[in-house]
Amino acid sequence: MTEPPASAFDAVTEVVEPLAPLAEPGIWKKMPKKVYVGAAIVLLYMLVAVFAPALAPYDPLEINPVDRLASPSAEHWLGTDELGRDVLSRMIYAARIDIPIGFLGALLPAILGTVLGALAGFYGKWVDTVIMRTADVVQAFPAYILVIVLVFALGQGARSIIIAFTVLAWVIYTRIIRSEVLRVKDLDYIHAAQVAGLPRLRILRVHVIPNVINQTLVYLPNDIVFATLGLAAFSFLGLGIPPPTPEWGAMIAEGQPFLRTNWWLATVPGLVIVGLGLGLSLVGEGLEERLRA
Amino acid sequence: MGRFGFVAKRLLQTIPMLFGIVLIVFLVLQITPGDPARQIVGLRASEAELQEVREELGLDDPVLVQYVRYVGNVLQGDLGYSYKSRKPVSEIIGERIDVTLWLMGSGILLTVLISVPLGVIGALRKDRAADHVIRGLGLVGLSMPPFWTGVILLLLVAIPTGWFPAGGFGETFPDKVRSIFLPALTLAIASSPFIIRGLRASIISVMESEYISTARSIGVAGGRLVRRFVLRNSAGPAITLLAIEMGYLLFGAVVIETTFALPGLGQGLVLAARGRDLPSVQGYTLLFALAVVVVYLVSDIVTAILDPRVEIEA
């Protein structure tokens, strides 16, 4: 481990500070308040997504040409869009698209990256070489640009977006987990487990991974923010979720031409995205503060 | 190995990386469904016309032959012809690159103008009110999608004042500055939170180091301490961070060019992807990937030149 960093990436991403294990007794009680505030915000969004059919006053896809571009009123709290669809209902239903895709688009690469990082660190040798050199090449690409290319190749839609995020976002987890596993691998209790003759896979699964997994957990909320913002951006560009499915980013694009007259069409969906992002960031920051203490 | 050895090593590392990038761009688009020949000649064309185009493009050749030909063409600056406009992709890129360079250049300039003061204040006033305010703003900034920030700036600045156009790129120099200011500010708002965070952390760790204590003990203080001793040593990590953000900044440019209707490379990529114009998508992607590789390389070299320790380590 005396090798100097080969490039800028290694210098920044391979400095991993050890975190307190999550299993430490009482750790949940001493979480900073921001974790609870953030979690409450995120929970609220999830509830809206789950109960969308009960909460939305109208069918989000119902077109009403007579009532197009209406201002906010008692019937339509956020007015109607270019096709006369109720904006509030579309905002509520969009939670059912943005939240699951944002979470899956971060969770899948986190799982893939954690497993690959653990394998690379634990087994070393050619396993390590293959995984880490692949990571170098993937990381050399401008990731979001490559998402555009992958979605171009795979076809528009949720499935392509999630696949593209998974293929591209695992690298950071692999780097972090690998360097943590290298540290933990040398601790006495792992040597003891080896002397006791436990199978290697069992040592990795039961004794190594639970002790490094919180590194993944601390990074995950930030990544959910990136995935959600990414999805919204691709839909805004017309390369994500195809119409007429309601999605926050696409709604901003649909509302932009009417900025002078119906300014709320393009601005309110963005506020909703910022709110979710803030909730997740608070959870991430708070977790990091607590575990790093 | 000396400093020049390090630079040479990094240059050599870049070559296989470039081939890998060309290979991935080639392969990803190889799996793209649809017949390029059919796209060029249109739905009504006869089978004979289709076959003619296929032979002209060499689409019936083995994949390996196509790849070698593609690499050969790329090395000569030939990126193929757009399916839409039938113009050479390299020519289209040439027409659009100006706007993107303007956007990236002024965006990075504004990022530095915003991040350096805020990063320094955050670090020097660590855990006090100013630091909390800056970190709070950073969290908000990180959660704001750049295209939405752009829309907000259009609504709150461009429309009421009338000073900035709602879209497009100006012809004369003052018009160019006017049309690029809001997009560049949008880019800076998106990228500054990362740089502020990194610079703050980097300054805090420098402030805790022994040579700063030494400098203080011989009576260096205030602005002189910050400028001569702290900032110089915090610059390296900040430059590296800016380079790592390059991929994200380029994507920011893609989104922002679309928001502000700027006819740059990013808007070109989006239009090409929407129009399923394969050679153009390939060309833009290759160019963006190349830009990122070059920026990493330059940042590593600059850091190596700035930091005397790299010589010993490498």
XYZ file of C-alpha atoms in Angstrom:
607
model
C 0.000 0.000 0.000
C 2.993 2.321 -0.360
C 2.277 2.858 -4.060
C 1.533 6.554 -4.705
C -1.831 7.453 -6.172
C -1.746 6.746 -9.899
C -4.198 9.461 -10.778
C -6.428 12.165 -9.417
C -9.215 9.687 -8.645
C -7.215 7.560 -6.280
C -5.948 10.575 -4.395
C -9.454 11.769 -3.590
C -11.602 8.664 -3.455
C -9.307 6.253 -1.698
C -8.973 8.275 1.471
C -11.627 6.485 3.489
C -12.060 7.291 7.122
C -13.155 4.386 9.326
C -16.732 4.750 10.566
C -18.286 3.560 13.810
C -20.209 0.300 13.257
C -23.968 0.726 13.025
C -24.463 -2.163 15.417
C -22.891 -0.142 18.251
C -25.485 -0.061 21.054
C -27.452 3.155 21.397
C -26.164 4.652 18.157
C -29.652 5.290 16.805
C -30.624 7.241 19.914
C -27.743 9.664 19.480
C -28.420 10.510 15.828
C -28.312 14.239 15.070
C -31.738 15.826 14.726
C -31.207 16.452 11.007
C -31.388 12.717 10.338
C -34.921 12.624 11.751
C -35.979 15.830 9.992
C -34.601 14.507 6.682
C -36.138 11.062 7.167
C -39.534 12.639 7.950
C -39.401 14.619 4.683
C -38.463 11.533 2.678
C -41.192 9.491 4.404
C -43.759 12.142 3.510
C -42.803 11.894 -0.167
C -43.084 8.107 0.003
C -46.539 8.328 1.565
C -47.660 10.675 -1.214
C -46.379 8.153 -3.770
C -48.118 5.224 -2.080
C -51.461 6.994 -1.600
C -51.385 8.914 -4.909
C -54.721 7.508 -6.153
C -56.451 8.628 -2.943
C -54.730 12.038 -2.794
C -54.938 13.158 -6.422
C -58.197 15.005 -7.183
C -58.177 14.064 -10.903
C -56.891 11.461 -13.327
C -53.342 12.681 -14.193
C -53.743 11.633 -17.837
C -57.216 13.042 -18.439
C -57.067 15.616 -21.265
C -59.514 18.512 -21.173
C -59.010 20.854 -24.161
C -61.655 23.356 -23.007
C -59.890 23.999 -19.730
C -56.278 24.301 -20.939
C -53.655 26.485 -19.171
C -56.106 27.457 -16.403
C -54.791 29.476 -13.467
C -54.852 27.991 -9.953
C -58.402 27.826 -8.592
C -60.499 25.911 -6.076
C -61.043 23.111 -8.627
C -57.420 22.997 -9.843
C -55.099 24.085 -7.024
C -52.097 24.303 -9.372
C -54.058 25.074 -12.520
C -53.996 22.948 -15.649
C -51.339 22.334 -18.291
C -51.255 22.816 -22.053
C -53.582 19.851 -22.553
C -55.921 20.819 -19.713
C -54.613 18.113 -17.368
C -54.747 18.840 -13.619
C -51.190 19.831 -12.575
C -51.538 18.878 -8.897
C -52.678 15.366 -9.815
C -49.776 15.003 -12.214
C -47.310 16.189 -9.539
C -48.684 13.630 -7.076
C -48.604 10.760 -9.562
C -45.069 11.714 -10.659
C -43.875 10.704 -7.161
C -44.688 7.120 -8.214
C -42.147 7.437 -11.058
C -39.380 9.615 -9.627
C -39.091 8.065 -6.167
C -38.886 4.354 -7.070
C -36.556 4.998 -10.028
C -34.375 7.349 -7.966
C -34.086 4.795 -5.167
C -33.528 1.789 -7.444
C -31.114 3.762 -9.602
C -28.951 4.307 -6.504
C -29.600 1.063 -4.608
C -28.673 -1.319 -7.439
C -25.267 0.268 -8.163
C -24.641 0.451 -4.388
C -25.250 -3.304 -4.030
C -23.207 -4.148 -7.136
C -20.371 -1.824 -6.100
C -20.290 -3.080 -2.519
C -20.132 -6.737 -3.602
C -17.421 -6.055 -6.212
C -15.412 -3.915 -3.770
C -15.605 -6.628 -1.089
C -14.512 -9.306 -3.595
C -11.644 -7.160 -4.899
C -10.379 -6.319 -1.430
C -10.884 -9.766 0.102
C -9.601 -12.026 -2.676
C -6.990 -9.669 -4.174
C -4.820 -10.990 -7.024
C -6.470 -11.256 -10.468
C -9.969 -10.661 -9.055
C -8.757 -7.307 -7.758
C -6.965 -6.444 -11.008
C -9.936 -7.225 -13.250
C -12.440 -5.328 -11.089
C -10.296 -2.266 -10.459
C -9.069 -1.838 -14.042
C -12.676 -2.040 -15.222
C -13.489 0.606 -12.633
C -10.755 2.854 -14.067
C -12.196 2.697 -17.575
C -15.795 3.267 -16.418
C -14.705 6.200 -14.287
C -12.821 7.805 -17.163
C -16.127 8.345 -18.933
C -18.323 11.341 -18.302
C -20.985 9.171 -16.653
C -24.130 11.138 -17.431
C -23.128 11.531 -21.082
C -22.780 7.770 -21.237
C -26.272 7.401 -19.748
C -27.563 9.304 -22.794
C -25.716 6.878 -25.058
C -26.913 3.787 -23.154
C -30.514 5.004 -23.180
C -30.094 5.721 -26.907
C -28.982 2.111 -27.400
C -31.438 0.430 -25.002
C -34.515 2.527 -25.819
C -36.237 5.160 -23.715
C -37.899 4.301 -20.409
C -37.419 3.472 -16.731
C -35.708 0.140 -17.375
C -32.951 1.696 -19.519
C -32.332 4.504 -17.037
C -31.936 2.075 -14.132
C -29.629 -0.201 -16.151
C -27.512 2.790 -17.208
C -27.177 4.065 -13.615
C -26.250 0.580 -12.401
C -23.583 0.125 -15.076
C -22.010 3.498 -14.333
C -22.434 4.364 -10.638
C -20.999 1.288 -8.903
C -17.382 2.463 -9.109
C -17.362 4.813 -6.118
C -18.749 2.081 -3.811
C -16.229 -0.415 -5.102
C -13.328 1.918 -4.336
C -14.546 2.802 -0.858
C -15.495 -0.746 0.170
C -12.303 -2.239 -1.256
C -10.069 0.017 0.797
C -12.184 -0.616 3.933
C -12.017 -4.391 3.397
C -8.230 -4.152 3.026
C -8.124 -2.487 6.452
C -10.568 -4.831 8.202
C -9.003 -7.961 6.657
C -5.908 -7.476 8.776
C -7.711 -7.177 12.109
C -7.277 -9.867 14.774
C -10.817 -11.237 14.710
C -10.538 -12.018 11.026
C -7.262 -13.831 11.602
C -8.970 -15.707 14.451
C -11.817 -16.716 12.141
C -9.276 -17.931 9.578
C -7.382 -19.937 12.205
C -10.688 -21.436 13.353
C -11.030 -22.760 9.814
C -14.176 -20.901 8.751
C -14.786 -20.994 4.995
C -13.549 -17.855 3.233
C -16.931 -16.947 1.776
C -18.486 -17.180 5.238
C -15.790 -14.936 6.722
C -16.456 -12.414 3.970
C -20.229 -12.578 4.386
C -20.553 -12.737 8.168
C -17.442 -11.017 9.497
C -16.192 -8.581 6.858
C -19.180 -7.136 4.997
C -21.270 -6.216 8.083
C -18.298 -4.184 9.317
C -17.809 -2.171 6.151
C -21.395 -1.802 4.947
C -21.975 1.498 6.734
C -19.555 3.160 4.279
C -22.093 2.305 1.591
C -24.947 3.513 3.762
C -23.392 6.928 4.358
C -22.901 7.495 0.641
C -26.277 6.117 -0.446
C -28.561 9.107 0.367
C -26.371 11.413 -1.759
C -26.513 8.949 -4.596
C -30.314 8.784 -4.424
C -30.299 12.577 -4.858
C -28.047 12.215 -7.932
C -30.206 9.444 -9.391
C -33.423 11.411 -8.877
C -31.924 14.609 -10.315
C -30.463 12.542 -13.163
C -33.819 10.979 -14.014
C -35.489 14.393 -13.932
C -32.745 15.813 -16.172
C -33.032 13.034 -18.768
C -36.803 13.399 -18.849
C -36.401 17.190 -19.149
C -34.178 16.580 -22.198
C -36.850 14.320 -23.675
C -34.618 11.243 -23.239
C -36.043 9.762 -20.018
C -39.602 8.785 -19.219
C -41.656 9.222 -22.403
C -44.927 11.219 -22.283
C -47.726 11.186 -21.255
C -46.503 9.599 -17.967
C -46.194 12.409 -15.391
C -42.579 13.007 -14.285
C -41.256 16.103 -12.497
C -38.396 16.895 -14.917
C -40.585 16.424 -17.975
C -43.234 18.693 -16.395
C -40.615 21.472 -16.105
C -39.841 21.121 -19.819
C -43.559 21.115 -20.691
C -44.115 24.261 -18.610
C -41.079 26.283 -19.787
C -42.744 27.749 -22.927
C -45.439 29.269 -20.678
C -43.024 30.892 -18.229
C -44.294 34.426 -18.908
C -47.972 33.647 -18.340
C -48.186 30.451 -16.244
C -44.918 30.588 -14.301
C -45.960 27.945 -11.757
C -46.034 25.188 -14.405
C -42.233 25.046 -14.716
C -41.259 26.159 -11.203
C -43.381 24.115 -8.774
C -42.173 20.655 -9.940
C -38.590 21.864 -9.360
C -39.423 22.920 -5.801
C -40.733 19.423 -5.160
C -37.455 17.921 -6.430
C -35.412 20.314 -4.257
C -37.485 19.303 -1.205
C -36.810 15.607 -1.720
C -33.124 16.294 -2.375
C -32.820 18.334 0.828
C -34.486 15.597 2.903
C -32.086 12.980 1.559
C -29.029 15.241 1.950
C -29.939 15.903 5.599
C -30.107 12.155 6.261
C -26.762 11.627 4.520
C -24.971 14.468 6.332
C -26.388 13.478 9.712
C -25.454 9.810 9.335
C -21.946 10.793 8.325
C -21.534 13.155 11.281
C -22.752 10.566 13.761
C -20.761 7.620 12.441
C -17.572 9.607 11.999
C -17.636 10.809 15.606
C 11.344 8.681 -11.109
C 11.347 12.432 -11.443
C 8.641 14.883 -12.246
C 9.022 14.351 -16.005
C 8.882 10.609 -15.538
C 5.528 11.066 -13.834
C 4.208 13.208 -16.693
C 5.463 10.693 -19.275
C 3.869 7.825 -17.337
C 0.506 9.600 -17.229
C 0.686 10.369 -20.957
C 1.365 6.711 -21.728
C -1.514 5.580 -19.466
C -3.857 7.757 -21.495
C -3.310 5.904 -24.776
C -4.949 2.546 -23.881
C -7.691 4.549 -22.149
C -8.455 6.347 -25.419
C -8.678 3.073 -27.336
C -10.973 1.699 -24.617
C -13.231 4.738 -24.981
C -13.437 4.425 -28.769
C -14.162 0.690 -28.361
C -16.979 1.262 -25.841
C -18.578 4.028 -27.913
C -18.362 1.762 -30.963
C -19.774 -1.313 -29.170
C -22.607 0.439 -27.334
C -23.890 1.820 -30.582
C -23.351 -1.527 -32.323
C -26.045 -3.032 -30.070
C -28.430 -0.185 -30.914
C -31.450 -1.687 -32.635
C -32.546 -0.406 -36.030
C -31.025 -0.484 -39.505
C -28.864 2.593 -40.208
C -29.247 2.098 -43.963
C -33.034 2.135 -43.659
C -32.791 5.329 -41.617
C -30.781 7.053 -44.330
C -32.835 6.091 -47.369
C -36.237 6.332 -45.686
C -39.150 3.912 -45.430
C -40.183 4.033 -49.083
C -36.801 3.136 -50.556
C -36.389 -0.059 -52.577
C -34.321 -3.054 -51.501
C -31.702 -2.189 -54.147
C -31.227 1.322 -52.797
C -30.909 -0.099 -49.268
C -28.237 -2.541 -50.416
C -26.340 0.261 -52.119
C -26.179 2.323 -48.916
C -25.217 -0.759 -46.874
C -22.291 -1.414 -49.189
C -21.283 2.228 -49.219
C -21.113 2.276 -45.406
C -19.668 -1.240 -45.186
C -22.467 -2.344 -42.857
C -22.270 -5.949 -44.097
C -18.596 -6.291 -43.117
C -17.627 -8.251 -39.970
C -17.801 -6.184 -36.739
C -14.029 -6.316 -36.297
C -13.436 -4.892 -39.787
C -15.958 -2.151 -39.043
C -14.179 -1.348 -35.763
C -10.729 -1.118 -37.347
C -12.148 1.102 -40.078
C -13.896 3.241 -37.453
C -10.675 3.714 -35.443
C -8.804 4.557 -38.639
C -11.413 7.145 -39.600
C -11.496 8.671 -36.111
C -7.695 9.001 -36.126
C -8.017 10.978 -39.358
C -10.695 13.203 -37.871
C -13.454 11.565 -39.931
C -16.473 10.982 -37.690
C -18.872 9.977 -40.456
C -21.900 11.775 -41.848
C -25.012 12.819 -39.941
C -28.071 10.763 -40.920
C -30.195 13.904 -40.649
C -28.328 16.733 -42.364
C -25.952 14.497 -44.394
C -23.124 16.855 -43.377
C -19.824 15.542 -41.918
C -20.162 15.171 -38.120
C -16.787 16.876 -37.651
C -18.145 19.925 -39.495
C -21.270 20.035 -37.282
C -19.067 19.794 -34.194
C -16.913 22.634 -35.537
C -19.982 24.858 -35.844
C -21.196 24.116 -32.328
C -17.983 23.935 -30.272
C -17.650 27.710 -29.931
C -20.812 28.054 -27.806
C -19.860 25.179 -25.508
C -16.341 26.544 -24.951
C -17.864 29.916 -24.030
C -20.285 28.272 -21.623
C -17.680 26.027 -19.963
C -15.061 28.789 -19.770
C -17.308 31.403 -18.211
C -19.038 28.760 -16.058
C -15.714 27.657 -14.557
C -14.655 31.297 -14.078
C -17.850 32.068 -12.151
C -17.461 28.823 -10.176
C -14.002 29.914 -9.016
C -15.241 33.451 -8.221
C -18.035 31.997 -6.054
C -16.258 29.002 -4.510
C -12.920 30.422 -3.432
C -14.260 33.214 -1.158
C -17.033 31.026 0.277
C -14.690 28.066 0.808
C -12.150 30.282 2.601
C -14.792 31.953 4.785
C -16.355 28.581 5.636
C -12.997 27.159 6.716
C -11.781 30.194 8.665
C -15.162 30.620 10.427
C -15.574 26.884 10.947
C -18.743 25.952 12.887
C -19.767 29.582 13.285
C -22.799 31.283 11.781
C -21.183 32.109 8.392
C -20.020 28.501 7.976
C -23.502 27.146 8.738
C -25.118 29.534 6.258
C -22.653 28.564 3.507
C -23.117 24.839 4.176
C -26.900 25.244 4.177
C -26.779 27.081 0.841
C -24.546 24.309 -0.454
C -27.116 21.644 0.454
C -29.845 23.610 -1.322
C -27.578 24.141 -4.347
C -26.805 20.423 -4.543
C -30.503 19.562 -4.563
C -31.373 22.040 -7.340
C -31.567 20.484 -10.824
C -29.546 22.804 -13.134
C -32.351 23.035 -15.712
C -34.707 24.226 -12.985
C -32.170 26.779 -11.729
C -31.999 28.040 -15.316
C -35.787 28.344 -15.512
C -35.829 30.257 -12.197
C -33.127 32.668 -13.446
C -35.111 33.232 -16.638
C -38.240 33.945 -14.584
C -36.672 36.137 -11.893
C -33.863 37.863 -13.823
C -34.239 37.662 -17.615
C -37.973 38.355 -17.896
C -38.331 41.261 -15.394
C -35.105 43.106 -16.323
C -35.025 42.376 -20.051
C -31.210 42.589 -19.912
C -30.630 39.021 -21.005
C -32.097 37.131 -23.956
C -34.399 34.209 -23.067
C -32.349 31.938 -25.317
C -29.980 31.658 -28.246
C -26.370 32.794 -28.694
C -25.424 36.357 -29.722
C -23.469 37.351 -32.813
C -21.312 40.224 -31.522
C -19.003 40.058 -28.501
C -21.254 42.041 -26.102
C -24.258 39.994 -27.233
C -22.302 36.799 -26.632
C -21.470 37.904 -23.100
C -25.115 38.821 -22.486
C -26.450 35.528 -23.787
C -23.884 33.405 -21.932
C -24.096 35.086 -18.486
C -27.221 33.377 -17.105
C -26.308 29.924 -18.478
C -22.807 30.276 -16.990
C -24.280 31.370 -13.659
C -26.549 28.311 -13.723
C -23.534 26.083 -14.301
C -21.655 27.808 -11.465
C -24.565 27.341 -9.051
C -24.601 23.631 -9.877
C -20.864 23.059 -9.489
C -19.883 25.459 -6.678
C -21.274 23.392 -3.754
C -18.809 20.563 -4.494
C -15.853 22.875 -4.852
C -16.754 24.904 -1.749
C -17.068 21.708 0.281
C -13.751 20.342 -0.985
C -11.876 23.617 -0.571
C -13.241 24.096 2.964
C -12.127 20.596 4.025
C -8.766 21.049 2.361
C -8.128 24.446 4.039
C -9.152 23.088 7.440
C -6.660 20.238 7.158
C -3.901 22.616 6.010
C -4.667 24.970 8.927
C -4.128 22.096 11.352
C -0.729 21.159 9.904
C 2.564 21.853 11.617
C 4.008 24.296 9.118
C 1.062 26.611 9.702
C 1.802 26.539 13.435
C 5.409 27.293 12.562
C 4.393 30.163 10.289
C 2.173 31.544 13.046
C 4.958 31.237 15.608
C 7.290 33.374 13.483
C 4.576 36.025 13.321
C 2.836 35.421 9.978
C -0.856 36.115 10.408
C -4.056 37.367 8.814
C -4.401 37.739 5.045
C -0.707 37.024 4.469
C -0.955 33.665 6.230
C -4.036 32.721 4.221
C -2.647 33.817 0.856
C 0.968 32.723 1.122
C 0.696 29.578 3.205
C -2.857 28.232 3.270
C -4.340 28.859 -0.193
C -1.244 27.741 -2.058
C -1.311 24.401 -0.340
C -5.066 23.965 -0.659
C -5.084 24.690 -4.389
C -3.991 21.193 -5.461
C -6.992 19.279 -4.055
C -9.347 21.990 -5.329
C -7.969 21.691 -8.887
C -8.241 17.897 -8.712
C -11.829 18.229 -7.520
C -12.685 20.614 -10.348
C -11.217 18.099 -12.805
C -13.224 15.244 -11.299
C -16.321 17.406 -11.606
C -15.582 17.861 -15.320
C -17.859 15.027 -16.409
C -20.668 16.462 -14.315
C -19.982 19.970 -15.657
C -20.191 18.691 -19.235
C -23.538 17.097 -18.469
C -24.547 20.394 -16.855
C -23.639 22.067 -20.150
C -25.825 19.576 -22.043
C -28.815 20.350 -19.820
C -28.203 24.108 -19.651
C -27.743 24.485 -23.417
C -31.123 22.814 -23.839
C -32.733 25.074 -21.205
C -31.389 28.275 -22.770
C -31.667 27.092 -26.397
C -27.908 27.573 -26.903
C -26.736 25.930 -30.156
C -23.733 24.158 -28.592
C -22.435 20.584 -28.508
C -24.714 19.566 -25.632
C -27.856 20.662 -27.431
C -26.453 18.923 -30.516
C -26.094 15.646 -28.596
C -29.664 15.866 -27.247
C -31.123 16.629 -30.677
C -29.074 13.816 -32.239
C -30.223 11.341 -29.562
C -33.867 12.372 -29.977
C -33.541 12.143 -33.771
C -31.775 8.749 -33.525
C -28.844 10.146 -35.540
C -26.235 7.510 -34.695
C -23.021 8.940 -36.214
C -23.652 12.308 -34.548
C -24.305 10.701 -31.127
C -21.069 8.732 -31.580
C -19.121 11.851 -32.530
C -20.359 14.003 -29.650
C -19.821 11.228 -27.096
C -16.300 10.607 -28.302
C -15.505 14.302 -28.089
C -16.930 14.642 -24.544
C -15.046 11.557 -23.342
C -11.859 12.863 -24.924
C -12.349 16.238 -23.211
C -12.684 14.549 -19.817
C -9.565 12.414 -20.322
C -7.547 15.450 -21.398
C -8.766 17.488 -18.412
C -7.790 14.719 -15.948
C -4.399 14.489 -17.608
C -3.802 18.239 -17.481
C -4.978 18.457 -13.866
C -2.676 15.612 -12.807
C 0.254 17.286 -14.552
C -0.529 20.726 -13.095
C -0.860 19.224 -9.613
C 2.442 17.413 -10.079
C 4.157 20.632 -11.103
C 2.617 22.615 -8.228
C 3.330 20.027 -5.549
C 7.020 19.368 -4.809
C 6.124 16.173 -2.919
C 4.890 14.396 -6.052
C 8.459 14.132 -7.289
C 9.528 12.126 -4.245
C 6.427 9.951 -4.203
C 6.421 9.122 -7.894
